[in-house]
Coordinates of C-alpha atoms and ligand atoms in Angstrom, one line a residue:
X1 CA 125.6 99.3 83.2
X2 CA 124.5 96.0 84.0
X3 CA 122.5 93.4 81.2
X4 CA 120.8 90.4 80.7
X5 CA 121.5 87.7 78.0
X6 CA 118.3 86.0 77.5
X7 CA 118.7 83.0 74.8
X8 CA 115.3 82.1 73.9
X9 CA 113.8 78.6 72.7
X10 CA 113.4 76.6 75.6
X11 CA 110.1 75.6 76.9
X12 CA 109.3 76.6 80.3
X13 CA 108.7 74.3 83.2
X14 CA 107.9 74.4 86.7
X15 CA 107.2 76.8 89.6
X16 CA 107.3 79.8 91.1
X17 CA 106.7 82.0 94.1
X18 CA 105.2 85.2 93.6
X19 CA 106.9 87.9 95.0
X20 CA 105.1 90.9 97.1
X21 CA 103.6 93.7 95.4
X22 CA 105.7 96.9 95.3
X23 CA 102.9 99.1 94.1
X24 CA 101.6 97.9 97.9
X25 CA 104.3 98.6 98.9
X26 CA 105.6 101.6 98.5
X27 CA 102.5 103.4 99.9
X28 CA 102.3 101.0 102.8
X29 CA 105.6 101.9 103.9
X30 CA 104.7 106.0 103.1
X31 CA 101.5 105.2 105.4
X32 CA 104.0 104.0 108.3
X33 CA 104.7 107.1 108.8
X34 CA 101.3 107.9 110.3
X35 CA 101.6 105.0 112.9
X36 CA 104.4 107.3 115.0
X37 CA 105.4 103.7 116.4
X38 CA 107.2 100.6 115.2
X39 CA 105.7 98.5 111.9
X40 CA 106.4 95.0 110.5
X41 CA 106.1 94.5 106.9
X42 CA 106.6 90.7 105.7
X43 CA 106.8 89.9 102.0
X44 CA 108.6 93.3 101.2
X45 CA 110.4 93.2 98.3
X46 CA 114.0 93.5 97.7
X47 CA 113.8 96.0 95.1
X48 CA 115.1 99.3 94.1
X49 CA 112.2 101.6 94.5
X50 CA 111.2 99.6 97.9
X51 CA 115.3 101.1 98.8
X52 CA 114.1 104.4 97.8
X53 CA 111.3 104.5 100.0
X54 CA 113.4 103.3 102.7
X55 CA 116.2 106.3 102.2
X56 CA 113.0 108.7 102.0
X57 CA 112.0 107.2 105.3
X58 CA 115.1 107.6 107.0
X59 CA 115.9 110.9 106.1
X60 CA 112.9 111.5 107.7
X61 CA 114.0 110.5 110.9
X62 CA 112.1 106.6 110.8
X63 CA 114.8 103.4 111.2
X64 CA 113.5 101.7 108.7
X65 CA 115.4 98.2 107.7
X66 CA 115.1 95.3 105.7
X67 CA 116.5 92.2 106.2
X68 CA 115.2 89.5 103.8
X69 CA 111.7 90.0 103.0
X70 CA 111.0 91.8 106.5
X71 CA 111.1 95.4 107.0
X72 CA 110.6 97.1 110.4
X73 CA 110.0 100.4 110.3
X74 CA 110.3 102.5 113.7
X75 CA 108.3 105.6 112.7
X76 CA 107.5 107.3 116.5
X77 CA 110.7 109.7 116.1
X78 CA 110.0 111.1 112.9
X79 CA 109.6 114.7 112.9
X80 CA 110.6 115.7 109.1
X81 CA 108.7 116.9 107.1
X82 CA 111.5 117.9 104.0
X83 CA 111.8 114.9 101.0
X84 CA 115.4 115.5 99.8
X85 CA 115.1 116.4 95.9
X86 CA 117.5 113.8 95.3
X87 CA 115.1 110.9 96.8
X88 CA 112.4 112.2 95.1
X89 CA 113.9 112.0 91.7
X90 CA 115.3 108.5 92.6
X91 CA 111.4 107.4 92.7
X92 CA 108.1 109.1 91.2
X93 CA 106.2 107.4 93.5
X94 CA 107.7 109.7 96.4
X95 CA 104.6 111.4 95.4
X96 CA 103.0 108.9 97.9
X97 CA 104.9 110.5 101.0
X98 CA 103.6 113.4 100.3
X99 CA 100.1 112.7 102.2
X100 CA 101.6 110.8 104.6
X101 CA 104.2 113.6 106.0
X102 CA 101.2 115.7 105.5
X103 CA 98.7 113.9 107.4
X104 CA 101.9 113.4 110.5
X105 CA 103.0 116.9 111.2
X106 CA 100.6 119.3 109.1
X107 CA 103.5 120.1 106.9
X108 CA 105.0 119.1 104.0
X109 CA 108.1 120.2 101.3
X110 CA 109.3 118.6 98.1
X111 CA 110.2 119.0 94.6
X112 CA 108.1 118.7 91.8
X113 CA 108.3 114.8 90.6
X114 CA 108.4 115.5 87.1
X115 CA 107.5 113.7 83.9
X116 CA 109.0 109.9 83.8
X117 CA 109.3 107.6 80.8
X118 CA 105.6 107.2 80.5
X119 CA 104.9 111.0 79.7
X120 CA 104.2 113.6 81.5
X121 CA 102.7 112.9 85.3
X122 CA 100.8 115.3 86.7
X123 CA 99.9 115.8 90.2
X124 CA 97.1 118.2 90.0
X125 CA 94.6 116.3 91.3
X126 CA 96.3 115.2 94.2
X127 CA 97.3 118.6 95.0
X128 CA 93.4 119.9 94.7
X129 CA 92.6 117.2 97.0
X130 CA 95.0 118.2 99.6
X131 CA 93.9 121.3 99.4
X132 CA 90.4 121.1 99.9
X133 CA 91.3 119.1 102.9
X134 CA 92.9 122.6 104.6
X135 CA 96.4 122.6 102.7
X136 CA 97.8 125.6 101.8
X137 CA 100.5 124.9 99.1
X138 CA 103.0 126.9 97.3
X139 CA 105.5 126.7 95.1
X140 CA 109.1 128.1 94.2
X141 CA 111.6 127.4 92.3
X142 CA 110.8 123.9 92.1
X143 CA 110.2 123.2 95.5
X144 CA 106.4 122.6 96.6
X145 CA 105.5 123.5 100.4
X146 CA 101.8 122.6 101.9
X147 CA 101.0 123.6 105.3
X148 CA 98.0 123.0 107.3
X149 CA 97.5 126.5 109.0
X150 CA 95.6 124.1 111.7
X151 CA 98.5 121.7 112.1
X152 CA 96.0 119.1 110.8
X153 CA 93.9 118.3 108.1
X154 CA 90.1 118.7 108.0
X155 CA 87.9 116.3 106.5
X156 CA 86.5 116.9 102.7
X157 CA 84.0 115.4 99.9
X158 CA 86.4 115.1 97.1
X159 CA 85.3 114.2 93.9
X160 CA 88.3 113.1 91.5
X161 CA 87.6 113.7 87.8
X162 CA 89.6 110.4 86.9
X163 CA 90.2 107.5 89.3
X164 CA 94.2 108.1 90.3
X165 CA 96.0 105.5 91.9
X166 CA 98.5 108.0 94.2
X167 CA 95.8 110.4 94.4
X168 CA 92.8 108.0 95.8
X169 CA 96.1 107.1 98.0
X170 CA 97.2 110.4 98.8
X171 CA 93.8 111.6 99.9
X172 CA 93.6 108.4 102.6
X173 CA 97.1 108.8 104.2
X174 CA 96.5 112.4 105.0
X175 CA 92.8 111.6 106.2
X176 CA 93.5 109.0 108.5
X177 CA 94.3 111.2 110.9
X178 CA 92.3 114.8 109.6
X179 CA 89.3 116.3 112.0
X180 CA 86.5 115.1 110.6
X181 CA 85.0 112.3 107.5
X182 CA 86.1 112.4 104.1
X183 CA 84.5 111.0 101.2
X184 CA 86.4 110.5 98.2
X185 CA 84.1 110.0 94.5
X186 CA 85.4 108.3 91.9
X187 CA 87.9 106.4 93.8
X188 CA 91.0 104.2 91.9
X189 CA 89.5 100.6 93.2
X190 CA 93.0 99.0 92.3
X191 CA 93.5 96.0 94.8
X192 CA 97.5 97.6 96.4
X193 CA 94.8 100.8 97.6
X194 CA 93.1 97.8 99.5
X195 CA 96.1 96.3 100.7
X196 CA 97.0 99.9 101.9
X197 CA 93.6 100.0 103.7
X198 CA 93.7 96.8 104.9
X199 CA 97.1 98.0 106.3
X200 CA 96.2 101.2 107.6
X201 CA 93.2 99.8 109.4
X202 CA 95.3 97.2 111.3
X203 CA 97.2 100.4 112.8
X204 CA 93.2 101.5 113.9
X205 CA 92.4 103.8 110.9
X206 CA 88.8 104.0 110.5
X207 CA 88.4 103.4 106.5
X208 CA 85.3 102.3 104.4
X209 CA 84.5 101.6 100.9
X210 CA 87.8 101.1 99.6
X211 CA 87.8 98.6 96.6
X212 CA 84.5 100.7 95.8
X213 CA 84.6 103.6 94.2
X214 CA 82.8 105.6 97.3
X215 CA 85.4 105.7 99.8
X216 CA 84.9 107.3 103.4
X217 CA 87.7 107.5 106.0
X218 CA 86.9 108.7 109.4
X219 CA 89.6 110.5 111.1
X220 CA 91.1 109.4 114.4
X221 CA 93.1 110.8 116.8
X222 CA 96.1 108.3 117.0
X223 CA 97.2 105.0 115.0
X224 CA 99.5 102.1 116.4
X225 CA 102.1 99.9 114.9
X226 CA 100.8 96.3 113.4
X227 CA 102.2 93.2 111.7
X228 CA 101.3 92.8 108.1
X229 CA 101.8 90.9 105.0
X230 CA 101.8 92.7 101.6
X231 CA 99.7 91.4 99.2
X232 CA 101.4 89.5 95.6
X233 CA 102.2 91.3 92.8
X234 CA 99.8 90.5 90.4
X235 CA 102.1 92.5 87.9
X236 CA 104.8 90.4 88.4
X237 CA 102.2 87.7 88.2
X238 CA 101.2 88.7 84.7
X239 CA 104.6 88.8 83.7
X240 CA 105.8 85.6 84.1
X241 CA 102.7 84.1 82.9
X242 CA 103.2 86.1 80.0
X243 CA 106.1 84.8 79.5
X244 CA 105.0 80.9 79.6
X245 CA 102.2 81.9 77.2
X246 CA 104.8 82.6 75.0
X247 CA 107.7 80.7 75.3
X248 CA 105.2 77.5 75.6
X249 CA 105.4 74.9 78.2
X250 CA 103.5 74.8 81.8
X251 CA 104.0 76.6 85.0
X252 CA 102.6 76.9 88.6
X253 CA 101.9 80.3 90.3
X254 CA 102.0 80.3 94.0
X255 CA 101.4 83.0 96.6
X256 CA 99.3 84.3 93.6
X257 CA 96.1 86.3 94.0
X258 CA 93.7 85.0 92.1
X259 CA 90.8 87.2 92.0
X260 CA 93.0 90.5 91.5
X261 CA 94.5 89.1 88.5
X262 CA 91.2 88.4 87.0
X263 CA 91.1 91.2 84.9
X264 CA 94.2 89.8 83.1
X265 CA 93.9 85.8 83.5
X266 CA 90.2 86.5 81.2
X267 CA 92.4 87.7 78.4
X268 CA 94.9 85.9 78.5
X269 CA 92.8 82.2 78.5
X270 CA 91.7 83.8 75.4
X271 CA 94.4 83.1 73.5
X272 CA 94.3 79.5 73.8
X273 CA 96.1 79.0 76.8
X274 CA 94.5 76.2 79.4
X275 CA 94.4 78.3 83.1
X276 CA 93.2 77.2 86.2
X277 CA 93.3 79.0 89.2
X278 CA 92.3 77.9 92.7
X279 CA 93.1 79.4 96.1
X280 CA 96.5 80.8 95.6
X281 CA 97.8 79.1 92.8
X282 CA 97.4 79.3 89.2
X283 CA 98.5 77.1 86.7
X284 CA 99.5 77.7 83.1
X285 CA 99.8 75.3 80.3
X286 CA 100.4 76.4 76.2
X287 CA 100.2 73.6 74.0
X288 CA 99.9 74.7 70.7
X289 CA 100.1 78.3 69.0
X290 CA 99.0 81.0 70.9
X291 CA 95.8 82.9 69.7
X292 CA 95.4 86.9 68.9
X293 CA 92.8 88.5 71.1
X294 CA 89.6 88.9 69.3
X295 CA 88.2 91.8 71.0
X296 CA 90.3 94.8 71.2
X297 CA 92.3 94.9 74.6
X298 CA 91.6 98.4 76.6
X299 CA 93.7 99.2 79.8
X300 CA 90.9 100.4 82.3
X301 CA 91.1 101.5 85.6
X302 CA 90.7 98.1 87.9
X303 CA 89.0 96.0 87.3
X304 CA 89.7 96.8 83.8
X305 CA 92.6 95.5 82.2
X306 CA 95.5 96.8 83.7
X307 CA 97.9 99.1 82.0
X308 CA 101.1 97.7 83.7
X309 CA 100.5 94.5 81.6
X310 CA 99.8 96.1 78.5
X311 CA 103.4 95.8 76.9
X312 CA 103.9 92.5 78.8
X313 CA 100.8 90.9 76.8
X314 CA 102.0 92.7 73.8
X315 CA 105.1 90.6 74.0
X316 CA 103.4 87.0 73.9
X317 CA 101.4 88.1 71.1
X318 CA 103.7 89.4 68.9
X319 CA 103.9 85.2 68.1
X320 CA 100.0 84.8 68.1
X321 CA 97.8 83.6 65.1
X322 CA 95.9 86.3 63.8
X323 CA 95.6 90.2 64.7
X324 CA 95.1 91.5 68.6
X325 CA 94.4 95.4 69.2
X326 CA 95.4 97.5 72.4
X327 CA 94.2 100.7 73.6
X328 CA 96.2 102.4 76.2
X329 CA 94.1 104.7 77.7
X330 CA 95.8 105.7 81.3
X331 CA 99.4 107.1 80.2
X332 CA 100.0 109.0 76.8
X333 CA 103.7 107.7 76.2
X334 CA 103.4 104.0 77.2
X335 CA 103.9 102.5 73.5
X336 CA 107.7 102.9 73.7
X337 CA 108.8 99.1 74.4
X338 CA 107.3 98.4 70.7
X339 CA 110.5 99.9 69.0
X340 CA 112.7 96.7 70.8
X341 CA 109.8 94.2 69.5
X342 CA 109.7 95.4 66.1
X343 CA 113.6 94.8 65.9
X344 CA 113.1 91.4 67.0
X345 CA 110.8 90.9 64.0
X346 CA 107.3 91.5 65.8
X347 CA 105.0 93.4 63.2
X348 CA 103.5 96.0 65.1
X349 CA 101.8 99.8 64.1
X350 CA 101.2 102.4 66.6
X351 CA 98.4 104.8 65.9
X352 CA 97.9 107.1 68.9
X353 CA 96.3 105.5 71.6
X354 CA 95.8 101.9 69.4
X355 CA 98.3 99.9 68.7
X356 CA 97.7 96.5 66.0
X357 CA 99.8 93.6 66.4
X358 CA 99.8 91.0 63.4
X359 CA 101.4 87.9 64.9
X360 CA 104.5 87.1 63.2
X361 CA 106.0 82.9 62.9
X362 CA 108.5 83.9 64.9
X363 CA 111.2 86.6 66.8
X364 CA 114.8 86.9 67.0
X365 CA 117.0 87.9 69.5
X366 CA 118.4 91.4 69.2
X367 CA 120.2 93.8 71.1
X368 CA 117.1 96.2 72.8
X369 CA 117.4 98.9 75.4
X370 CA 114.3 98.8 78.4
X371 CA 112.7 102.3 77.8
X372 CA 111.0 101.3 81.4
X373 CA 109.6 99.0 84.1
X374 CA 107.2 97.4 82.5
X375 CA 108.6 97.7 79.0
X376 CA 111.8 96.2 79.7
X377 CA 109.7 93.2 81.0
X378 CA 108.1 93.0 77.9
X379 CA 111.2 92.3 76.5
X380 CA 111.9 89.9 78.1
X381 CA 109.5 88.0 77.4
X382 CA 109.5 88.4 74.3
X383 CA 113.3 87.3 74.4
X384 CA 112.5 84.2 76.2
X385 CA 110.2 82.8 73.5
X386 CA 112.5 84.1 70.8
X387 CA 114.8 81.9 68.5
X388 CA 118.6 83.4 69.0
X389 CA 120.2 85.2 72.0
X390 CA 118.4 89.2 73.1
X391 CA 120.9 91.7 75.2
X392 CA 118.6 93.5 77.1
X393 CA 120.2 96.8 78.4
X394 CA 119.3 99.5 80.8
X395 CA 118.2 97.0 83.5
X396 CA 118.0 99.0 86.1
X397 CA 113.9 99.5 85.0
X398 CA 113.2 96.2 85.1
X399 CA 115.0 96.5 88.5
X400 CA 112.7 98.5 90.1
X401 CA 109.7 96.3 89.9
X402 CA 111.3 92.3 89.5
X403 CA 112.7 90.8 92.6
X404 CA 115.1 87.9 91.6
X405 CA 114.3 88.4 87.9
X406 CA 116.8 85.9 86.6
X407 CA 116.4 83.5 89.1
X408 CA 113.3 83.0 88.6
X409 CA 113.0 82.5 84.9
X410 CA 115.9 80.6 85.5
X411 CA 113.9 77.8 87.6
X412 CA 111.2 78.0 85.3
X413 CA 114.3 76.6 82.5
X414 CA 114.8 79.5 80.7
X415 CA 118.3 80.9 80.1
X416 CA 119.1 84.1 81.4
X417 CA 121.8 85.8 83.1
X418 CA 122.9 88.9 84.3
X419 CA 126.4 90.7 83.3
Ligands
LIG501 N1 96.9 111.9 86.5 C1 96.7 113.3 86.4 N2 96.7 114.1 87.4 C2 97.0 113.6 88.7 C3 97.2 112.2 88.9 C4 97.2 111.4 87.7 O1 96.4 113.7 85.2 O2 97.0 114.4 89.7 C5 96.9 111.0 85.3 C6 98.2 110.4 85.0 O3 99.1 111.3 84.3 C7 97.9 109.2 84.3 C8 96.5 108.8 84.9 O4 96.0 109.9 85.6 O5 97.7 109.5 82.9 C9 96.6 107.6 85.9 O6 97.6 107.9 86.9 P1 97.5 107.3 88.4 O7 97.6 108.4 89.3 O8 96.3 106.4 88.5 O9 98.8 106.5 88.4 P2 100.0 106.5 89.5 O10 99.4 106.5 90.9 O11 100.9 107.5 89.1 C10 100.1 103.9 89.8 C11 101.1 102.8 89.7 C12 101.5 102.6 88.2 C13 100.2 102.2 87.4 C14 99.1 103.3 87.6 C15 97.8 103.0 87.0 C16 102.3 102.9 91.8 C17 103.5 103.3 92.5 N3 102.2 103.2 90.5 O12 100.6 105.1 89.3 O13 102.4 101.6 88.2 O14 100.5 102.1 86.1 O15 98.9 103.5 89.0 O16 97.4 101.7 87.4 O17 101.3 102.4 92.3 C18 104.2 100.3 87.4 O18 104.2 99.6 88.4 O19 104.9 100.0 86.4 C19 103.5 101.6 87.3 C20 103.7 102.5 86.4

């Protein structure tokens, strides 16, 4: 199992390239699937859920490769409609096919995803969706089967009782091309369901409202194959931000996207940092000590904070002056990274959804395990602004969402490597 040696202490300098947003992504290439003809993705990151998707789409009968940051996916000979239990436990996001297959050949098999290391992930509400759109779905032993007794979907008004991501995602793949308009309530207004829209609609889907929380797709009888450019991670963004905030120093954001990482850049300036964003670059300076966060920080559906940067704000302010409060309020189990910051030296107290970080001087390195994606991130940037040397282990999280991890914190001068 592979690690990385982070020795904190250095200042961080420079600039960086932002690289494309897997949660994009992944349903982008899902929604291929629909186009039954041969798709371009540029700025697709090598990274080991975007692999996963790209086994899922193969076993399904696509060629799907990626050379660099291009993928071409040749979807117009894919008749399965099976996801191997194996793939989908390689990936929860496999949940994403799910519409797609769905929407494609009115049929549909795969296993139960499961919970992951953020608690238990239901899919209920995607599965009430589909159903309302004409599905009927079954399960045994495991294994879930939906079948559209009309070989295609019908349209629906769907009102979701919380704004899901994969659901609000879900519902559009297989509606694309149902009989009919469907109107989804309460929509998930994340930015990668726009880029997913945006993609989807260069193939000739006919989809309004995303970004709102009223969306209404119009089925069609076909889609074509298009050129497109995913959007930039604005997790990955976060992150590495994050991590100049608290290491100190001054950095350069390109291929950023400004306006979707609002929501993050508001609380972060808070603690003293000097940001300025313009186009697609943002730039970072932290002179002196960082600042808690005065009001207490709640993860939100966008454009609320976002969740996925919960544990990486954590990090930097394990070092602030003063005391910053989260609230995690999307996933019940996403407090575990706090375990690794407490052993290097952060004071932090968990109290059910709320967690209180006192700011300490400073951490030390220690040897920490990633409990997941984000997590692990968090640690390592926490490790970065650390005094001593942090063995991260378990890598194979931070895998999943980083592309180029070390190298990049490498050009920004920290010291990192991989063994
Ligand atoms: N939920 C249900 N029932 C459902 C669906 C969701 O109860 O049928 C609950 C979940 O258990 C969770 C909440 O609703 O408590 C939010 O889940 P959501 O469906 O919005 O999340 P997701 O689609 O599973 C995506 C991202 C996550 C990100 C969340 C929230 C992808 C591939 N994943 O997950 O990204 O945290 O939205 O923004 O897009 C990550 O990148 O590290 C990551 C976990």
């Amino acid at each position: 199992m592979q690690k990385f040696i982070i020795t904190g202490g250095n200042r961080l300098s420079g600039e960086i390239e932002l690289q494309g947003s897997k949660n994009s992504t992944l349903p982008i290439m899902a929604a291929a699937i629909l186009a039954k003809d041969k798709c371009v993705l540029e700025s697709c990151p090598n990274l080991a859920d975007v692999y996963s998707a790209a086994r899922i789409l193969n076993s399904l009968g696509c060629k799907c490769s990626l050379v660099g940051n291009r993928a071409e996916i040749d979807s117009s000979e894919a008749e399965g409609s099976k996801i191997p239990e194996s793939l989908m436990r390689e990936m929860r996001s496999s949940i994403m096919f799910m519409g797609a297959i769905l929407g494609r050949t009115g049929d549909c098999i795969f296993s139960v995803p499961g919970g992951c290391e953020l608690g238990p992930r239901p899919i209920d509400m995607h599965l009430a969706a589909l159903s309302k759109m004409g599905a009927e779905i079954s399960s045994c032993g495991g294994e879930i089967s939906c079948h559209m007794p009309k070989g295609k979907a019908h349209g629906a008004r769907i009102s979701l009782s919380f704004p899901s991501v994969g659901a609000t995602e879900n519902i559009i793949l297989c509606a694309v091309l149902a009989e009919g308009e469907t109107v989804i309530n309460n929509a998930a207004r994340e930015p990668e369901i726009c880029d997913m829209c945006r993609f989807l609609r260069s193939c000739g889907a006919k989809i309004k409202g995303d970004g709102e929380s009223r969306i209404v797709v119009e089925g069609v009888e076909k889609l074509h194959g298009c050129e497109y450019r995913i959007m930039p991670d604005r997790i990955a963004g976060a992150t590495y931000l994050a991590m100049t905030a608290a290491a100190g120093g001054a950095m350069i954001l390109k291929n950023a996207c400004v306006a979707e990482m609002e929501p993050f850049i508001s609380v972060l300036e808070q603690t003293g940092c000097f940001i300025c964003a313009a186009e697609n670059r943002i730039y970072l300076r932290r002179g002196g000590r960082l600042k808690a966060v005065r009001d207490r920080i709640r993860t939100m559906p966008h454009p609320g904070f976002p969740t996925d940067a919960q544990a990486i704000l954590m990090a930097a302010l394990a070092t602030a002056d003063g005391t910053s409060v989260f609230e995690e309020n999307i996933f019940d189990c996403r407090y575990r990274h706090t375990d690794a910051l407490i052993k290097m030296g952060a004071d932090i107290q968990v109290m059910g959804k709320a967690a209180v970080i006192r700011g300490v001087n400073r951490l030390h390195g220690a040897d920490v395990e990633a409990t997941d994606l984000r997590g692990g991130a968090a640690m390592a940037v926490a490790a970065v602004g650390a005094e001593g040397t942090t063995r991260i282990s378990c890598i194979s999280h931070i895998d999943r969402g980083y592309e180029k991890f070390e190298n990049m914190i490498t050009s920004l001068g920290g010291r990192i490597i991989r063994e």
